[in-house]
XYZ file of N, CA and C in Angstrom:
873
model
N 0.827 -1.250 -0.038
C -0.155 -0.111 0.103
C 1.068 1.148 0.068
N 0.254 1.931 -0.668
C 1.227 3.576 -0.656
C 0.327 4.865 -1.164
N 0.576 5.568 -0.422
C 0.891 6.708 -0.415
C 0.270 7.653 -1.704
N -1.235 8.193 -1.993
C -0.935 9.178 -2.892
C -0.024 10.529 -2.785
N 0.740 10.862 -1.926
C 0.960 12.142 -1.853
C 2.646 11.551 -1.814
N 3.660 12.472 -2.622
C 5.010 11.998 -2.370
C 5.586 13.119 -3.216
N 7.050 13.136 -3.262
C 7.984 14.158 -3.993
C 9.433 13.330 -3.852
N 9.753 14.103 -5.246
C 11.448 13.699 -5.113
C 12.029 14.755 -6.593
N 12.769 14.997 -6.142
C 13.878 15.556 -7.203
C 15.175 15.030 -7.049
N 15.634 15.087 -8.140
C 17.233 14.544 -9.020
C 17.766 15.061 -9.675
N 19.265 14.928 -9.642
C 19.923 15.759 -10.412
C 21.049 15.153 -11.411
N 21.065 14.611 -12.481
C 22.005 14.099 -13.309
C 22.682 14.640 -14.484
N 24.180 14.528 -14.656
C 25.063 14.701 -15.551
C 25.849 13.846 -15.947
N 26.062 14.006 -17.288
C 27.611 13.166 -18.093
C 28.273 14.146 -18.851
N 28.850 13.560 -19.782
C 29.668 14.442 -20.200
C 29.577 15.311 -21.439
N 28.121 15.042 -21.603
C 26.844 15.828 -22.803
C 25.831 16.594 -22.081
N 25.302 16.053 -21.236
C 23.908 16.549 -20.937
C 23.528 16.381 -19.668
N 22.843 17.409 -19.001
C 22.679 17.327 -17.705
C 21.132 17.895 -17.671
N 20.175 16.515 -16.464
C 19.333 16.900 -16.283
C 18.257 17.313 -14.927
N 17.655 17.722 -14.662
C 17.259 18.357 -13.562
C 15.518 17.442 -13.441
N 15.364 16.776 -12.524
C 13.563 16.196 -12.948
C 12.941 16.821 -10.771
N 11.805 16.903 -11.610
C 10.972 17.333 -10.386
C 9.700 16.663 -10.361
N 9.543 16.282 -9.381
C 8.035 15.267 -9.469
C 7.347 15.382 -8.216
N 5.754 16.034 -7.837
C 5.023 16.063 -6.772
C 3.706 15.767 -7.038
N 3.188 15.097 -5.762
C 1.682 14.285 -5.790
C 0.945 14.214 -5.129
N -0.365 14.894 -5.731
C -1.317 14.818 -4.100
C -2.385 13.958 -4.604
N -3.810 13.841 -3.695
C -4.778 12.730 -4.212
C -5.660 13.379 -4.630
N -5.958 12.129 -5.541
C -6.775 12.700 -7.171
C -7.718 11.222 -7.225
N -8.405 10.850 -7.988
C -9.572 10.171 -8.055
C -9.145 9.176 -9.254
N -7.949 9.932 -10.090
C -7.695 8.985 -11.600
C -6.592 9.865 -11.323
N -5.507 9.190 -12.605
C -4.124 9.662 -12.821
C -4.179 10.888 -13.606
N -4.058 12.094 -13.187
C -3.797 13.289 -14.141
C -2.323 13.932 -13.740
N -1.443 13.762 -15.002
C -0.220 14.006 -14.982
C 0.154 15.713 -15.636
N 0.841 16.029 -15.024
C 1.120 17.681 -16.028
C 2.533 17.449 -16.230
N 3.050 17.662 -17.121
C 4.107 17.768 -17.357
C 4.822 19.584 -17.874
N 5.913 19.467 -17.503
C 6.600 21.164 -17.435
C 7.890 20.868 -18.075
N 8.312 20.996 -19.361
C 9.438 20.346 -20.325
C 10.220 21.120 -21.164
N 11.174 21.350 -21.232
C 11.285 22.440 -22.536
C 11.420 21.823 -24.242
N 10.855 22.815 -25.165
C 10.707 22.505 -26.118
C 11.437 21.891 -26.875
N 12.810 21.308 -26.503
C 13.320 20.351 -27.443
C 13.006 18.825 -27.107
N 12.291 18.844 -26.049
C 11.912 17.667 -25.294
C 10.626 17.245 -25.949
N 9.983 17.879 -26.563
C 8.241 17.939 -26.923
C 8.047 16.330 -28.106
N 9.006 15.813 -28.270
C 8.864 14.640 -29.047
C 8.924 12.822 -27.847
N 9.291 13.898 -26.909
C 9.915 12.576 -25.592
C 8.033 12.603 -24.606
N 7.186 14.005 -24.895
C 6.174 13.616 -23.783
C 5.550 12.525 -23.973
N 4.685 11.637 -24.945
C 3.499 10.752 -24.905
C 4.920 9.540 -24.605
N 6.332 9.154 -24.383
C 6.810 8.461 -24.365
C 6.612 8.745 -22.397
N 7.042 9.648 -22.033
C 7.209 10.047 -20.662
C 5.700 9.935 -20.023
N 5.100 10.235 -20.441
C 3.580 9.517 -19.466
C 3.798 8.334 -19.844
N 3.871 7.761 -20.764
C 3.545 5.775 -20.648
C 4.674 5.501 -19.523
N 5.525 5.906 -19.248
C 6.524 5.176 -18.122
C 6.085 5.525 -16.719
N 5.465 7.226 -16.753
C 5.012 7.517 -14.877
C 3.711 6.839 -15.037
N 2.866 5.998 -16.001
C 1.769 5.546 -15.562
C 1.583 4.311 -15.693
N 2.616 3.683 -15.638
C 3.312 2.245 -15.804
C 3.304 2.027 -14.430
N 4.088 3.171 -13.574
C 4.363 3.406 -12.657
C 3.333 3.823 -11.037
N 2.331 4.536 -11.631
C 1.701 5.264 -10.673
C 0.287 5.534 -11.499
N -0.548 5.002 -10.471
C -2.341 4.563 -10.836
C -2.751 5.344 -10.690
N -3.070 6.762 -9.350
C -3.939 7.226 -9.374
C -2.628 8.625 -8.618
N -3.452 9.348 -8.498
C -2.848 10.961 -8.244
C -2.985 12.219 -9.079
N -2.576 13.221 -8.621
C -2.572 14.230 -9.328
C -1.196 15.073 -9.160
N -0.706 14.523 -10.649
C 1.365 14.746 -10.679
C 1.902 15.944 -11.313
N 2.146 16.506 -10.848
C 2.952 17.633 -11.184
C 4.873 17.374 -11.826
N 4.897 17.222 -12.992
C 6.867 16.967 -13.246
C 7.173 17.985 -13.624
N 8.235 18.402 -13.637
C 9.050 19.292 -13.974
C 10.349 18.779 -14.242
N 10.614 18.904 -15.873
C 12.097 18.235 -16.722
C 12.927 19.551 -16.994
N 13.814 19.808 -16.505
C 15.029 21.249 -17.074
C 16.402 20.688 -17.865
N 16.589 20.212 -19.091
C 17.328 19.594 -19.502
C 18.042 20.673 -20.337
N 19.611 19.970 -20.096
C 20.930 21.304 -21.004
C 21.486 20.218 -21.844
N 21.536 20.229 -23.276
C 22.570 19.630 -24.142
C 23.668 20.847 -24.182
N 25.030 20.220 -23.243
C 26.418 20.737 -22.306
C 26.997 21.087 -24.643
N 26.943 20.375 -25.544
C 27.206 20.490 -26.267
C 26.265 21.656 -26.818
N 25.738 22.353 -26.620
C 25.371 23.683 -26.938
C 25.902 25.124 -26.507
N 26.236 24.753 -24.803
C 26.989 25.532 -24.303
C 28.433 25.849 -24.780
N 29.174 24.732 -25.190
C 30.263 25.092 -25.348
C 30.567 25.404 -27.293
N 29.839 25.121 -28.042
C 29.793 24.523 -29.267
C 28.768 25.982 -29.924
N 28.070 26.829 -29.117
C 26.877 27.449 -29.923
C 26.734 28.299 -30.453
N 27.946 28.773 -31.127
C 28.113 30.073 -31.664
C 29.330 29.289 -32.706
N 29.409 30.369 -33.644
C 30.740 29.539 -34.333
C 30.376 31.014 -36.021
N 32.149 31.485 -35.929
C 31.822 32.471 -37.038
C 32.720 31.932 -38.415
N 32.158 32.782 -39.433
C 32.230 32.296 -40.750
C 33.623 32.918 -41.457
N 34.756 32.166 -41.001
C 36.152 32.446 -41.375
C 36.172 33.205 -42.845
N 35.999 32.202 -43.941
C 35.994 33.089 -45.297
C 35.315 34.745 -45.301
N 34.223 34.307 -44.691
C 33.583 36.147 -44.975
C 34.288 36.848 -44.024
N 34.605 36.180 -42.726
C 35.968 37.550 -41.988
C 36.427 37.778 -43.180
N 37.182 37.175 -43.429
C 39.044 37.814 -44.355
C 38.026 38.409 -45.469
N 37.272 38.136 -46.384
C 36.843 39.050 -47.196
C 36.208 40.257 -46.856
N 35.663 39.906 -45.680
C 35.429 41.410 -44.963
C 36.390 42.144 -44.580
N 37.430 41.806 -44.219
C 38.835 42.418 -43.414
C 39.616 43.006 -44.601
N 39.268 42.154 -46.072
C 40.487 42.684 -47.520
C 39.255 43.419 -48.106
N 38.655 44.063 -47.476
C 37.763 45.034 -48.006
C 37.989 46.146 -47.209
N 38.134 46.237 -46.006
C 38.190 47.161 -45.231
C 40.126 47.485 -45.135
N 40.586 46.679 -45.396
C 42.123 47.320 -45.342
C 41.832 48.102 -47.055
N 41.502 47.294 -48.068
C 41.327 48.468 -49.596
C 40.813 49.516 -49.275
N 39.816 49.843 -48.045
C 39.478 51.342 -47.614
C 39.774 51.952 -46.906
N 40.939 51.637 -45.929
C 42.062 52.358 -45.663
C 42.835 53.000 -46.129
N 43.622 51.757 -47.413
C 44.366 52.251 -48.337
C 44.195 52.984 -48.779
N 42.763 53.250 -49.330
C 42.844 54.210 -50.674
C 42.139 55.346 -49.732
N 41.822 55.409 -48.841
C 41.214 56.933 -48.195
C 42.491 57.360 -47.093
N 43.437 56.570 -46.950
C 44.589 56.701 -45.777
C 43.666 57.081 -44.520
N 42.801 56.387 -44.249
C 42.102 56.455 -43.104
C 41.995 55.193 -42.246
N 42.274 55.031 -41.123
C 42.193 53.505 -39.787
C 40.688 53.463 -39.387
N 40.448 52.457 -39.315
C 39.288 52.480 -38.766
C 39.873 52.248 -37.202
N 38.811 52.224 -36.183
C 39.954 52.488 -34.840
C 39.435 50.883 -34.514
N 38.427 50.196 -35.233
C 38.402 48.818 -34.491
C 37.718 48.242 -35.641
N 38.180 47.280 -36.363
C 37.883 46.168 -37.720
C 37.052 45.543 -37.123
N 37.506 44.922 -36.075
C 36.730 43.465 -35.330
C 35.101 43.519 -34.779
N 35.304 45.283 -33.987
C 33.953 45.060 -33.839
C 33.555 45.424 -34.811
N 33.921 45.956 -35.769
C 32.644 46.492 -37.152
C 32.147 45.430 -37.649
N 33.027 44.183 -37.248
C 33.049 42.994 -37.930
C 31.389 42.178 -37.297
N 31.494 42.291 -35.875
C 30.970 41.502 -35.029
C 29.455 42.051 -35.035
N 29.726 43.366 -34.973
C 28.172 44.111 -34.150
C 27.386 44.559 -36.169
N 28.411 44.068 -37.222
C 27.320 44.707 -37.998
C 27.403 43.796 -39.750
N 28.339 43.146 -39.429
C 28.458 42.271 -40.828
C 27.658 40.742 -40.302
N 27.707 40.699 -39.402
C 26.918 39.680 -39.197
C 27.589 37.692 -39.443
N 29.224 37.694 -38.905
C 30.020 36.760 -39.284
C 29.817 35.586 -38.456
N 29.244 36.409 -37.445
C 28.923 35.265 -35.904
C 27.674 34.353 -36.261
N 27.371 33.375 -36.092
C 26.159 33.109 -36.080
C 26.143 30.994 -35.592
N 24.541 31.327 -34.813
C 24.005 30.228 -34.166
C 24.873 29.002 -34.699
N 25.477 27.991 -33.755
C 25.800 26.724 -34.818
C 24.788 25.678 -34.400
N 24.071 25.352 -35.408
C 22.472 24.207 -34.984
C 22.945 22.576 -35.053
N 23.168 22.308 -33.596
C 24.294 20.693 -33.661
C 22.736 19.663 -34.529
N 23.002 19.066 -34.405
C 22.105 17.876 -34.789
C 21.716 17.144 -33.487
N 20.068 16.700 -33.691
C 19.844 16.508 -31.958
C 19.349 14.656 -32.361
N 20.001 13.730 -32.075
C 19.918 12.692 -31.852
C 19.173 12.193 -30.667
N 17.883 11.948 -31.466
C 16.783 12.455 -30.586
C 16.784 10.856 -29.816
N 17.328 9.433 -30.299
C 17.574 8.245 -29.804
C 18.087 8.741 -28.419
N 19.424 9.093 -28.354
C 20.208 9.702 -27.539
C 19.666 10.561 -26.177
N 18.671 11.472 -26.878
C 18.190 12.261 -25.935
C 16.681 11.254 -24.900
N 16.337 10.556 -25.980
C 15.297 9.528 -25.016
C 16.018 8.540 -24.663
N 17.209 8.107 -24.543
C 17.877 6.783 -23.849
C 17.802 8.064 -22.084
N 18.630 8.699 -22.333
C 19.558 9.838 -20.693
C 18.309 10.208 -20.458
N 17.334 10.767 -20.858
C 16.288 11.404 -20.058
C 15.302 10.296 -19.349
N 14.602 9.150 -20.330
C 13.458 7.866 -20.070
C 14.688 7.047 -18.572
N 15.794 6.503 -18.712
C 16.896 6.201 -17.881
C 16.933 6.794 -16.630
N 16.851 8.147 -16.816
C 16.868 9.208 -15.389
C 16.026 9.263 -14.558
N 14.702 9.211 -15.443
C 13.116 9.063 -15.123
C 13.069 7.791 -14.092
N 13.232 7.167 -14.760
C 12.970 5.937 -13.779
C 14.018 5.764 -12.456
N 14.843 6.312 -12.302
C 15.775 6.918 -10.809
C 14.978 7.790 -10.042
N 14.403 8.872 -11.038
C 13.353 9.400 -9.872
C 11.906 9.036 -9.758
N 11.757 7.798 -10.461
C 10.584 7.673 -10.153
C 10.435 6.373 -9.061
N 12.059 5.844 -8.693
C 12.158 4.814 -7.983
C 11.882 5.471 -6.675
N 12.760 6.896 -6.763
C 12.610 7.992 -5.204
C 11.468 7.836 -5.026
N 11.033 8.211 -5.676
C 9.179 8.942 -5.460
C 8.366 7.734 -4.812
N 8.396 6.228 -5.605
C 7.289 5.450 -5.181
C 8.382 5.045 -3.452
N 9.588 5.252 -3.524
C 9.563 4.460 -2.044
C 9.286 5.617 -1.207
N 8.950 6.968 -1.241
C 8.648 7.889 -0.652
C 7.056 7.579 -0.169
N 6.093 6.869 -1.278
C 4.991 7.067 -1.242
C 4.863 5.783 -0.334
N 5.520 4.609 -0.688
C 5.500 3.634 0.108
C 5.364 3.720 1.384
N 6.714 4.742 1.642
C 7.117 4.792 3.468
C 5.761 5.638 4.016
N 5.610 6.815 3.224
C 4.247 7.439 3.720
C 2.824 6.409 3.932
N 2.683 5.047 3.076
C 2.067 4.175 2.970
C 1.993 2.632 4.222
N 3.433 3.045 4.425
C 3.550 1.873 6.053
C 2.995 2.748 7.281
N 3.423 4.007 7.261
C 2.720 5.072 8.054
C 1.279 4.814 8.350
N 0.662 5.449 6.985
C -0.747 5.176 7.360
C -0.978 3.864 7.324
N -0.540 2.577 7.385
C -1.270 1.204 7.290
C -1.229 0.686 8.789
N -0.246 1.424 9.738
C -0.014 1.340 11.095
C -1.158 2.479 11.737
N -1.606 3.363 11.287
C -2.360 4.363 12.091
C -3.617 3.504 11.626
N -3.484 2.911 10.658
C -5.347 2.054 10.573
C -5.532 0.801 11.375
N -4.216 -0.094 11.111
C -4.367 -1.198 12.027
C -4.991 -0.633 13.496
N -4.320 0.346 13.972
C -4.791 1.082 15.525
C -6.152 1.297 15.405
N -6.553 1.610 14.420
C -7.818 2.458 14.196
C -8.769 0.823 14.318
N -8.198 -0.051 13.507
C -9.362 -1.455 13.480
C -9.186 -2.158 14.576
N -8.093 -2.088 15.244
C -7.980 -2.908 16.472
C -8.985 -2.238 17.744
N -9.229 -1.009 17.833
C -10.735 -0.451 18.355
C -11.925 -0.772 18.528
N -12.202 -1.047 16.691
C -13.461 -1.330 15.827
C -13.654 -2.804 16.750
N -12.167 -3.549 16.589
C -12.864 -4.979 16.617
C -12.862 -5.451 18.112
N -12.320 -4.656 18.794
C -12.168 -4.205 20.062
C -14.024 -4.355 21.036
N -14.299 -3.508 20.300
C -15.320 -2.857 20.586
C -16.696 -3.989 20.031
N -16.871 -4.578 18.716
C -17.279 -5.277 18.038
C -17.409 -6.528 19.199
N -16.118 -6.725 19.446
C -16.176 -8.146 20.521
C -17.483 -7.713 21.821
N -17.109 -6.560 22.175
C -18.061 -6.253 23.762
C -19.490 -5.658 23.042
N -20.133 -6.209 21.791
C -21.787 -5.937 20.963
C -22.123 -7.235 21.286
N -20.892 -8.123 20.990
C -21.200 -9.509 20.996
C -21.898 -9.979 21.865
N -21.239 -9.415 23.239
C -21.402 -9.958 24.614
C -22.855 -9.312 24.807
N -22.900 -8.032 24.634
C -23.715 -7.268 25.253
C -25.292 -7.393 23.917
N -25.222 -7.638 23.045
C -26.129 -7.962 22.363
C -27.116 -9.151 23.169
N -26.529 -9.969 23.657
C -27.273 -11.107 24.309
C -28.411 -10.360 25.590
N -27.865 -9.112 26.076
C -29.019 -8.817 27.302
C -29.794 -7.610 26.732
N -29.987 -7.623 25.476
C -31.228 -6.475 24.528
C -32.310 -7.364 25.241
N -32.679 -8.222 24.476
C -34.063 -8.791 24.794
C -34.147 -9.051 26.129
N -33.280 -9.713 27.172
C -33.471 -9.350 28.449
C -33.927 -8.214 29.191
N -33.457 -7.361 28.367
C -33.302 -5.558 28.805
C -34.832 -4.923 28.627
N -34.528 -6.073 26.958
C -36.700 -5.230 27.067
C -37.403 -5.989 27.952
N -37.243 -7.269 27.751
C -38.728 -7.377 28.576
C -38.412 -7.170 30.311
N -37.690 -7.010 30.669
C -37.432 -6.399 31.905
C -38.112 -5.174 32.091
N -37.851 -4.244 30.868
C -38.634 -3.007 30.989
C -39.809 -3.358 30.665
N -40.295 -3.989 29.962
C -42.424 -4.168 29.516
C -42.586 -4.773 30.440
N -41.847 -5.680 31.524
C -42.680 -6.306 32.653
C -42.833 -4.956 33.425
N -42.059 -4.617 33.627
C -42.190 -2.776 34.276
C -42.862 -1.832 33.790
N -43.077 -1.735 32.957
C -44.083 -1.021 32.695
C -45.431 -1.607 32.552
N -45.593 -2.968 32.260
C -46.797 -3.520 32.510
C -47.427 -3.688 34.033
N -46.517 -3.766 34.964
C -47.141 -3.777 36.718
C -47.512 -2.312 36.635
N -47.471 -1.447 35.895
C -48.090 -0.272 36.440
C -49.568 -0.006 35.772
N -50.100 -0.727 35.036
C -51.171 -0.965 34.245
C -51.985 -2.027 34.989
N -53.244 -1.324 35.638
C -53.954 -1.945 36.514
C -55.512 -2.563 35.773
N -55.779 -1.544 34.542
C -57.016 -1.591 34.180
C -57.106 -3.090 32.766
N -55.958 -3.286 32.629
C -55.648 -4.140 31.381
C -55.090 -6.040 31.669
N -55.422 -6.761 31.234
C -54.942 -8.048 31.643
C -54.046 -8.451 30.302
N -52.752 -9.370 31.021
C -52.098 -9.655 29.904
C -51.759 -11.064 30.317
N -51.751 -11.953 29.608
C -51.304 -13.263 30.113
C -49.664 -13.618 29.345
N -49.543 -14.245 29.844
C -48.059 -14.897 29.367
C -47.823 -15.189 28.434
N -48.671 -15.747 27.002
C -48.403 -16.444 25.612
C -48.457 -14.991 25.366
N -49.400 -13.589 25.432
C -49.229 -12.195 24.823
C -47.655 -11.543 25.209
N -47.522 -12.189 26.700
C -45.831 -11.042 26.372
C -44.508 -11.910 25.757
N -45.373 -13.352 25.783
C -44.007 -14.265 25.009
C -43.794 -13.525 23.584
N -45.394 -13.289 23.123
C -45.212 -13.031 21.603
C -44.539 -11.631 21.319
N -44.335 -10.884 22.343
C -44.111 -9.502 22.107
C -42.496 -9.718 22.095
N -41.801 -10.420 23.115
C -40.858 -10.686 23.480
C -40.554 -11.430 22.147
N -40.618 -12.088 21.683
C -40.544 -12.995 20.153
C -39.912 -11.871 19.427
N -41.447 -11.258 18.952
C -41.560 -9.906 18.251
C -39.843 -8.876 18.174
N -40.328 -8.384 19.123
C -38.459 -7.798 19.449
C -37.501 -8.318 19.162
N -37.418 -9.485 19.821
C -36.482 -10.431 19.656
C -35.749 -10.430 17.837
N -36.963 -10.671 17.497
C -36.650 -10.811 15.741
C -35.911 -9.533 15.279
N -36.638 -8.135 15.572
C -36.412 -6.866 14.995
C -34.929 -6.676 15.886
N -34.764 -6.919 16.941
C -33.273 -6.070 17.537
C -32.041 -7.241 17.323
N -31.898 -8.606 16.446
C -31.418 -8.995 16.503
C -30.507 -8.746 15.740
N -28.870 -8.345 15.705
C -27.894 -8.166 15.409
C -26.993 -8.861 15.016
N -27.254 -10.353 15.205
C -26.071 -11.517 14.862
C -25.416 -11.104 13.133
N -26.264 -10.999 12.269
C -25.989 -10.938 11.131
C -24.963 -10.069 10.505
N -25.410 -8.678 11.350
C -25.046 -7.461 11.206
C -23.184 -7.751 11.491
N -23.675 -7.785 12.995
C -22.045 -8.442 13.769
C -21.350 -9.493 12.861
N -21.729 -10.346 12.546
C -20.534 -11.399 11.645
C -20.532 -10.772 10.543
N -20.897 -10.074 9.888
C -20.719 -9.292 8.223
C -19.810 -7.900 8.545
N -19.849 -7.087 9.810
C -18.293 -6.850 10.487
C -17.293 -7.572 10.901
N -17.464 -8.043 11.168
C -15.828 -8.977 11.775
C -15.603 -9.685 10.138
N -16.448 -10.086 9.350
C -15.799 -10.461 7.955
C -15.345 -9.233 7.289
N -15.609 -8.450 7.599
C -15.263 -7.138 6.278
C -13.939 -6.233 7.375
N -13.888 -6.664 8.421
C -12.592 -5.996 9.261
C -11.775 -6.866 8.912
N -11.765 -8.319 8.733
C -10.931 -9.258 8.208
C -10.258 -8.777 7.042
N -11.143 -8.285 5.603
C -11.132 -8.393 4.706
C -10.670 -6.708 4.730
N -10.171 -5.839 5.407
C -10.120 -5.091 5.606
C -8.352 -4.866 5.878
N -8.075 -5.643 6.438
C -6.693 -5.837 7.019
C -5.639 -6.413 5.965
N -6.830 -7.595 5.291
C -5.915 -7.942 3.872
C -5.478 -7.323 3.224
N -6.276 -6.295 2.507
C -6.374 -5.563 1.735
C -5.732 -3.987 1.981
N -5.115 -3.644 3.776
C -3.672 -3.258 3.993
C -2.150 -3.632 3.460
N -2.731 -5.162 3.595
C -1.269 -5.893 2.944
C -1.246 -6.034 1.386
N -2.349 -5.519 0.955
C -2.044 -5.725 -0.508
C -1.223 -4.618 -1.228
N -0.467 -5.484 -2.539
C 0.387 -4.769 -3.498
C 0.230 -4.846 -4.610
N -1.699 -4.738 -4.826
C -2.644 -4.715 -6.085
C -2.915 -3.069 -6.309
N -2.818 -2.701 -7.406
C -3.128 -1.155 -7.346
C -4.610 -1.266 -7.670
N -4.934 0.244 -7.457
C -6.386 0.147 -6.976
C -6.999 -0.389 -5.464
N -6.257 -0.577 -4.860
C -6.350 -0.992 -3.654
C -7.342 0.042 -2.575
N -6.758 1.331 -3.018
C -7.595 2.320 -2.500
C -8.797 2.611 -2.437
N -9.474 1.901 -3.625
C -10.776 1.930 -3.941
C -11.640 1.309 -3.360
N -10.938 0.011 -3.306
C -11.659 -1.289 -2.543
C -11.829 -1.431 -1.002
N -10.961 -0.492 -0.702
C -10.538 -0.178 1.151
C -11.935 0.824 1.469
N -12.446 2.186 0.325
C -13.471 3.358 0.550
C -14.515 2.264 0.622
N -14.191 1.278 0.063
C -15.963 0.315 -0.324
C -15.612 -0.429 0.542
N -15.307 -0.816 0.799
C -15.405 -2.046 2.759
C -15.810 -1.150 3.630
N -14.897 0.210 3.375
C -15.434 1.101 4.997
C -17.293 1.549 4.807
N -17.478 1.865 3.449
C -18.839 2.012 2.983
C -19.698 0.829 3.851
N -19.491 -0.518 3.262
C -20.284 -1.458 4.392
C -19.991 -1.572 5.871
N -18.697 -1.378 6.241
C -18.604 -0.922 7.506
C -19.553 -0.520 8.533
N -19.452 0.631 7.374
C -19.966 2.023 8.266
C -21.948 1.667 7.843
N -21.941 0.927 6.600
C -23.433 0.430 6.658
C -24.374 -0.599 7.615
N -22.933 -1.719 7.696
C -23.706 -2.716 9.004
C -23.840 -1.856 10.272
N -22.674 -0.880 10.289
C -22.963 0.149 11.991
C -24.071 0.786 12.152
N -24.717 0.984 11.244
C -25.736 2.116 11.170
C -27.418 1.317 11.063
N -27.227 -0.151 10.837
C -28.255 -1.327 10.698
C -28.330 -1.609 12.162
N -27.090 -2.284 12.921
C -26.824 -2.445 14.398
C -27.453 -1.503 15.289
N -26.736 -0.231 14.927
C -27.397 0.846 15.794
C -28.690 1.499 15.457
N -29.539 1.446 14.603
C -31.107 1.232 14.244
C -31.990 0.193 14.942
N -31.396 -1.380 15.091
C -31.953 -2.083 15.091
C -31.661 -2.761 17.246
N -30.718 -2.093 17.559
C -30.565 -2.722 18.789
C -30.676 -1.482 19.736
N -31.404 -1.454 20.710
C -32.608 -0.504 21.753
C -31.187 -0.903 22.941
N -29.962 -0.641 23.194
C -29.265 -0.986 24.647
C -28.071 0.889 24.258
N -28.485 1.419 25.309
C -27.457 2.349 25.383
C -26.274 1.781 25.370
N -25.302 1.085 26.175
C -23.981 0.574 25.990
C -23.491 0.009 24.758
N -24.896 -0.583 23.830
C -24.149 -0.666 22.842
C -23.935 0.240 21.419
N -25.160 1.146 21.641
C -24.952 2.416 21.071
C -23.903 3.482 20.864
N -23.405 3.030 22.269
C -22.152 3.918 22.627
C -20.699 3.282 21.810
N -21.068 2.566 22.172
C -19.979 1.553 21.367
C -19.876 2.255 20.079
N -20.623 1.769 18.876
C -21.197 2.136 17.806
C -20.686 3.143 17.064
N -20.921 4.219 18.125
C -20.490 5.746 17.526
C -19.026 5.854 18.115
N -18.221 5.172 18.536
C -17.072 5.075 19.049
C -16.445 4.643 17.862
N -17.533 3.355 17.540
C -16.649 2.853 15.906
C -16.881 3.194 15.119
N -17.734 4.300 14.692
C -18.092 5.478 13.708
C -16.712 6.080 13.699
N -16.544 6.696 15.067
C -15.565 7.838 14.621
C -14.106 7.105 14.348
N -14.090 5.856 14.326
C -12.704 4.855 14.092
C -12.658 4.913 12.803
N -13.826 4.450 11.830
C -14.126 4.377 10.880
C -13.736 6.014 9.812
N -14.581 7.080 10.506
C -13.959 8.052 9.698
C -12.879 8.543 10.051
N -12.014 8.329 10.771
C -10.682 8.690 11.169
C -9.877 7.953 9.524
N -10.111 6.320 9.646
C -9.988 5.566 8.506
C -10.371 6.272 6.983
N -11.538 6.773 7.058
C -11.676 7.228 5.608
C -10.846 8.236 5.111
N -11.016 9.405 6.207
C -10.289 10.997 5.794
C -8.847 10.451 5.024
N -8.343 9.256 5.687
C -7.108 9.229 5.680
C -6.698 7.855 4.495
N -7.964 7.545 3.761
C -7.911 6.596 3.037
C -7.997 7.049 1.409
N -8.329 8.968 1.610
C -9.130 9.458 0.470
C -7.429 9.813 -0.349
N -6.519 9.057 0.530
C -4.578 9.556 0.013
C -3.966 7.926 -0.414
N -4.767 7.118 -0.555
C -4.199 5.631 -0.616
C -4.434 5.216 -2.491
N -2.951 5.087 -2.615
C -2.837 4.891 -4.383
C -4.008 3.730 -4.501
């Protein structure tokens, strides 16, 4: 299990290229990837998206890439030697003819005669791709490692909450046997105060049996135990989409707690159910961040 929240930043460099990669994510129902990269890497965008999607299934992710071809820095400009020699020949001829000297012929060449031009390096797209994708893999490794570390913290927190719920469910199992007895005692107490109406044992038994059937939460408690067991299994799962499964199980647990609260008529059980709901809400809040 891992969190949807994560962050990683890496810098890689060799004799030709340098790259800075930064990735961060927050929770989202689906995968939403935003990429900010130099224009020269536009041809790689689909490949980058595929690589990220192969490692991450959910979350709103921002990926920033800064790339430098160091060959451009070293050989960014060049000058036209033939054109420069021709211009200088003309300038020297002008000086000789008019017996005047230019104050700085080289400055004149550079500023006005366009002898310096940008060098267009050939881009090897495959070489670019290999360098970028190789280092993207390393970035994703550290990114996922952080998400998994956060996932372990969340899992331990969930297990603490589940432990509280399981203890409460065990108490509910013991107390549910007293629901009918409690009701019978209260019913007899009320009946004893009525003097103008006669009740026989058969009528009383029928009423108690009817209440017993309506207030029986044995099935709900059994399903609660089953859901809690399944929830712990999912917390250990390494499958993708576990966050959605956990959310579904939490809904089912909450439904069984609600049903139990409506059916039982005992304060001690109602109190335990409220405590269970509080623990479920704690899990639910954090579970929104599970990938």
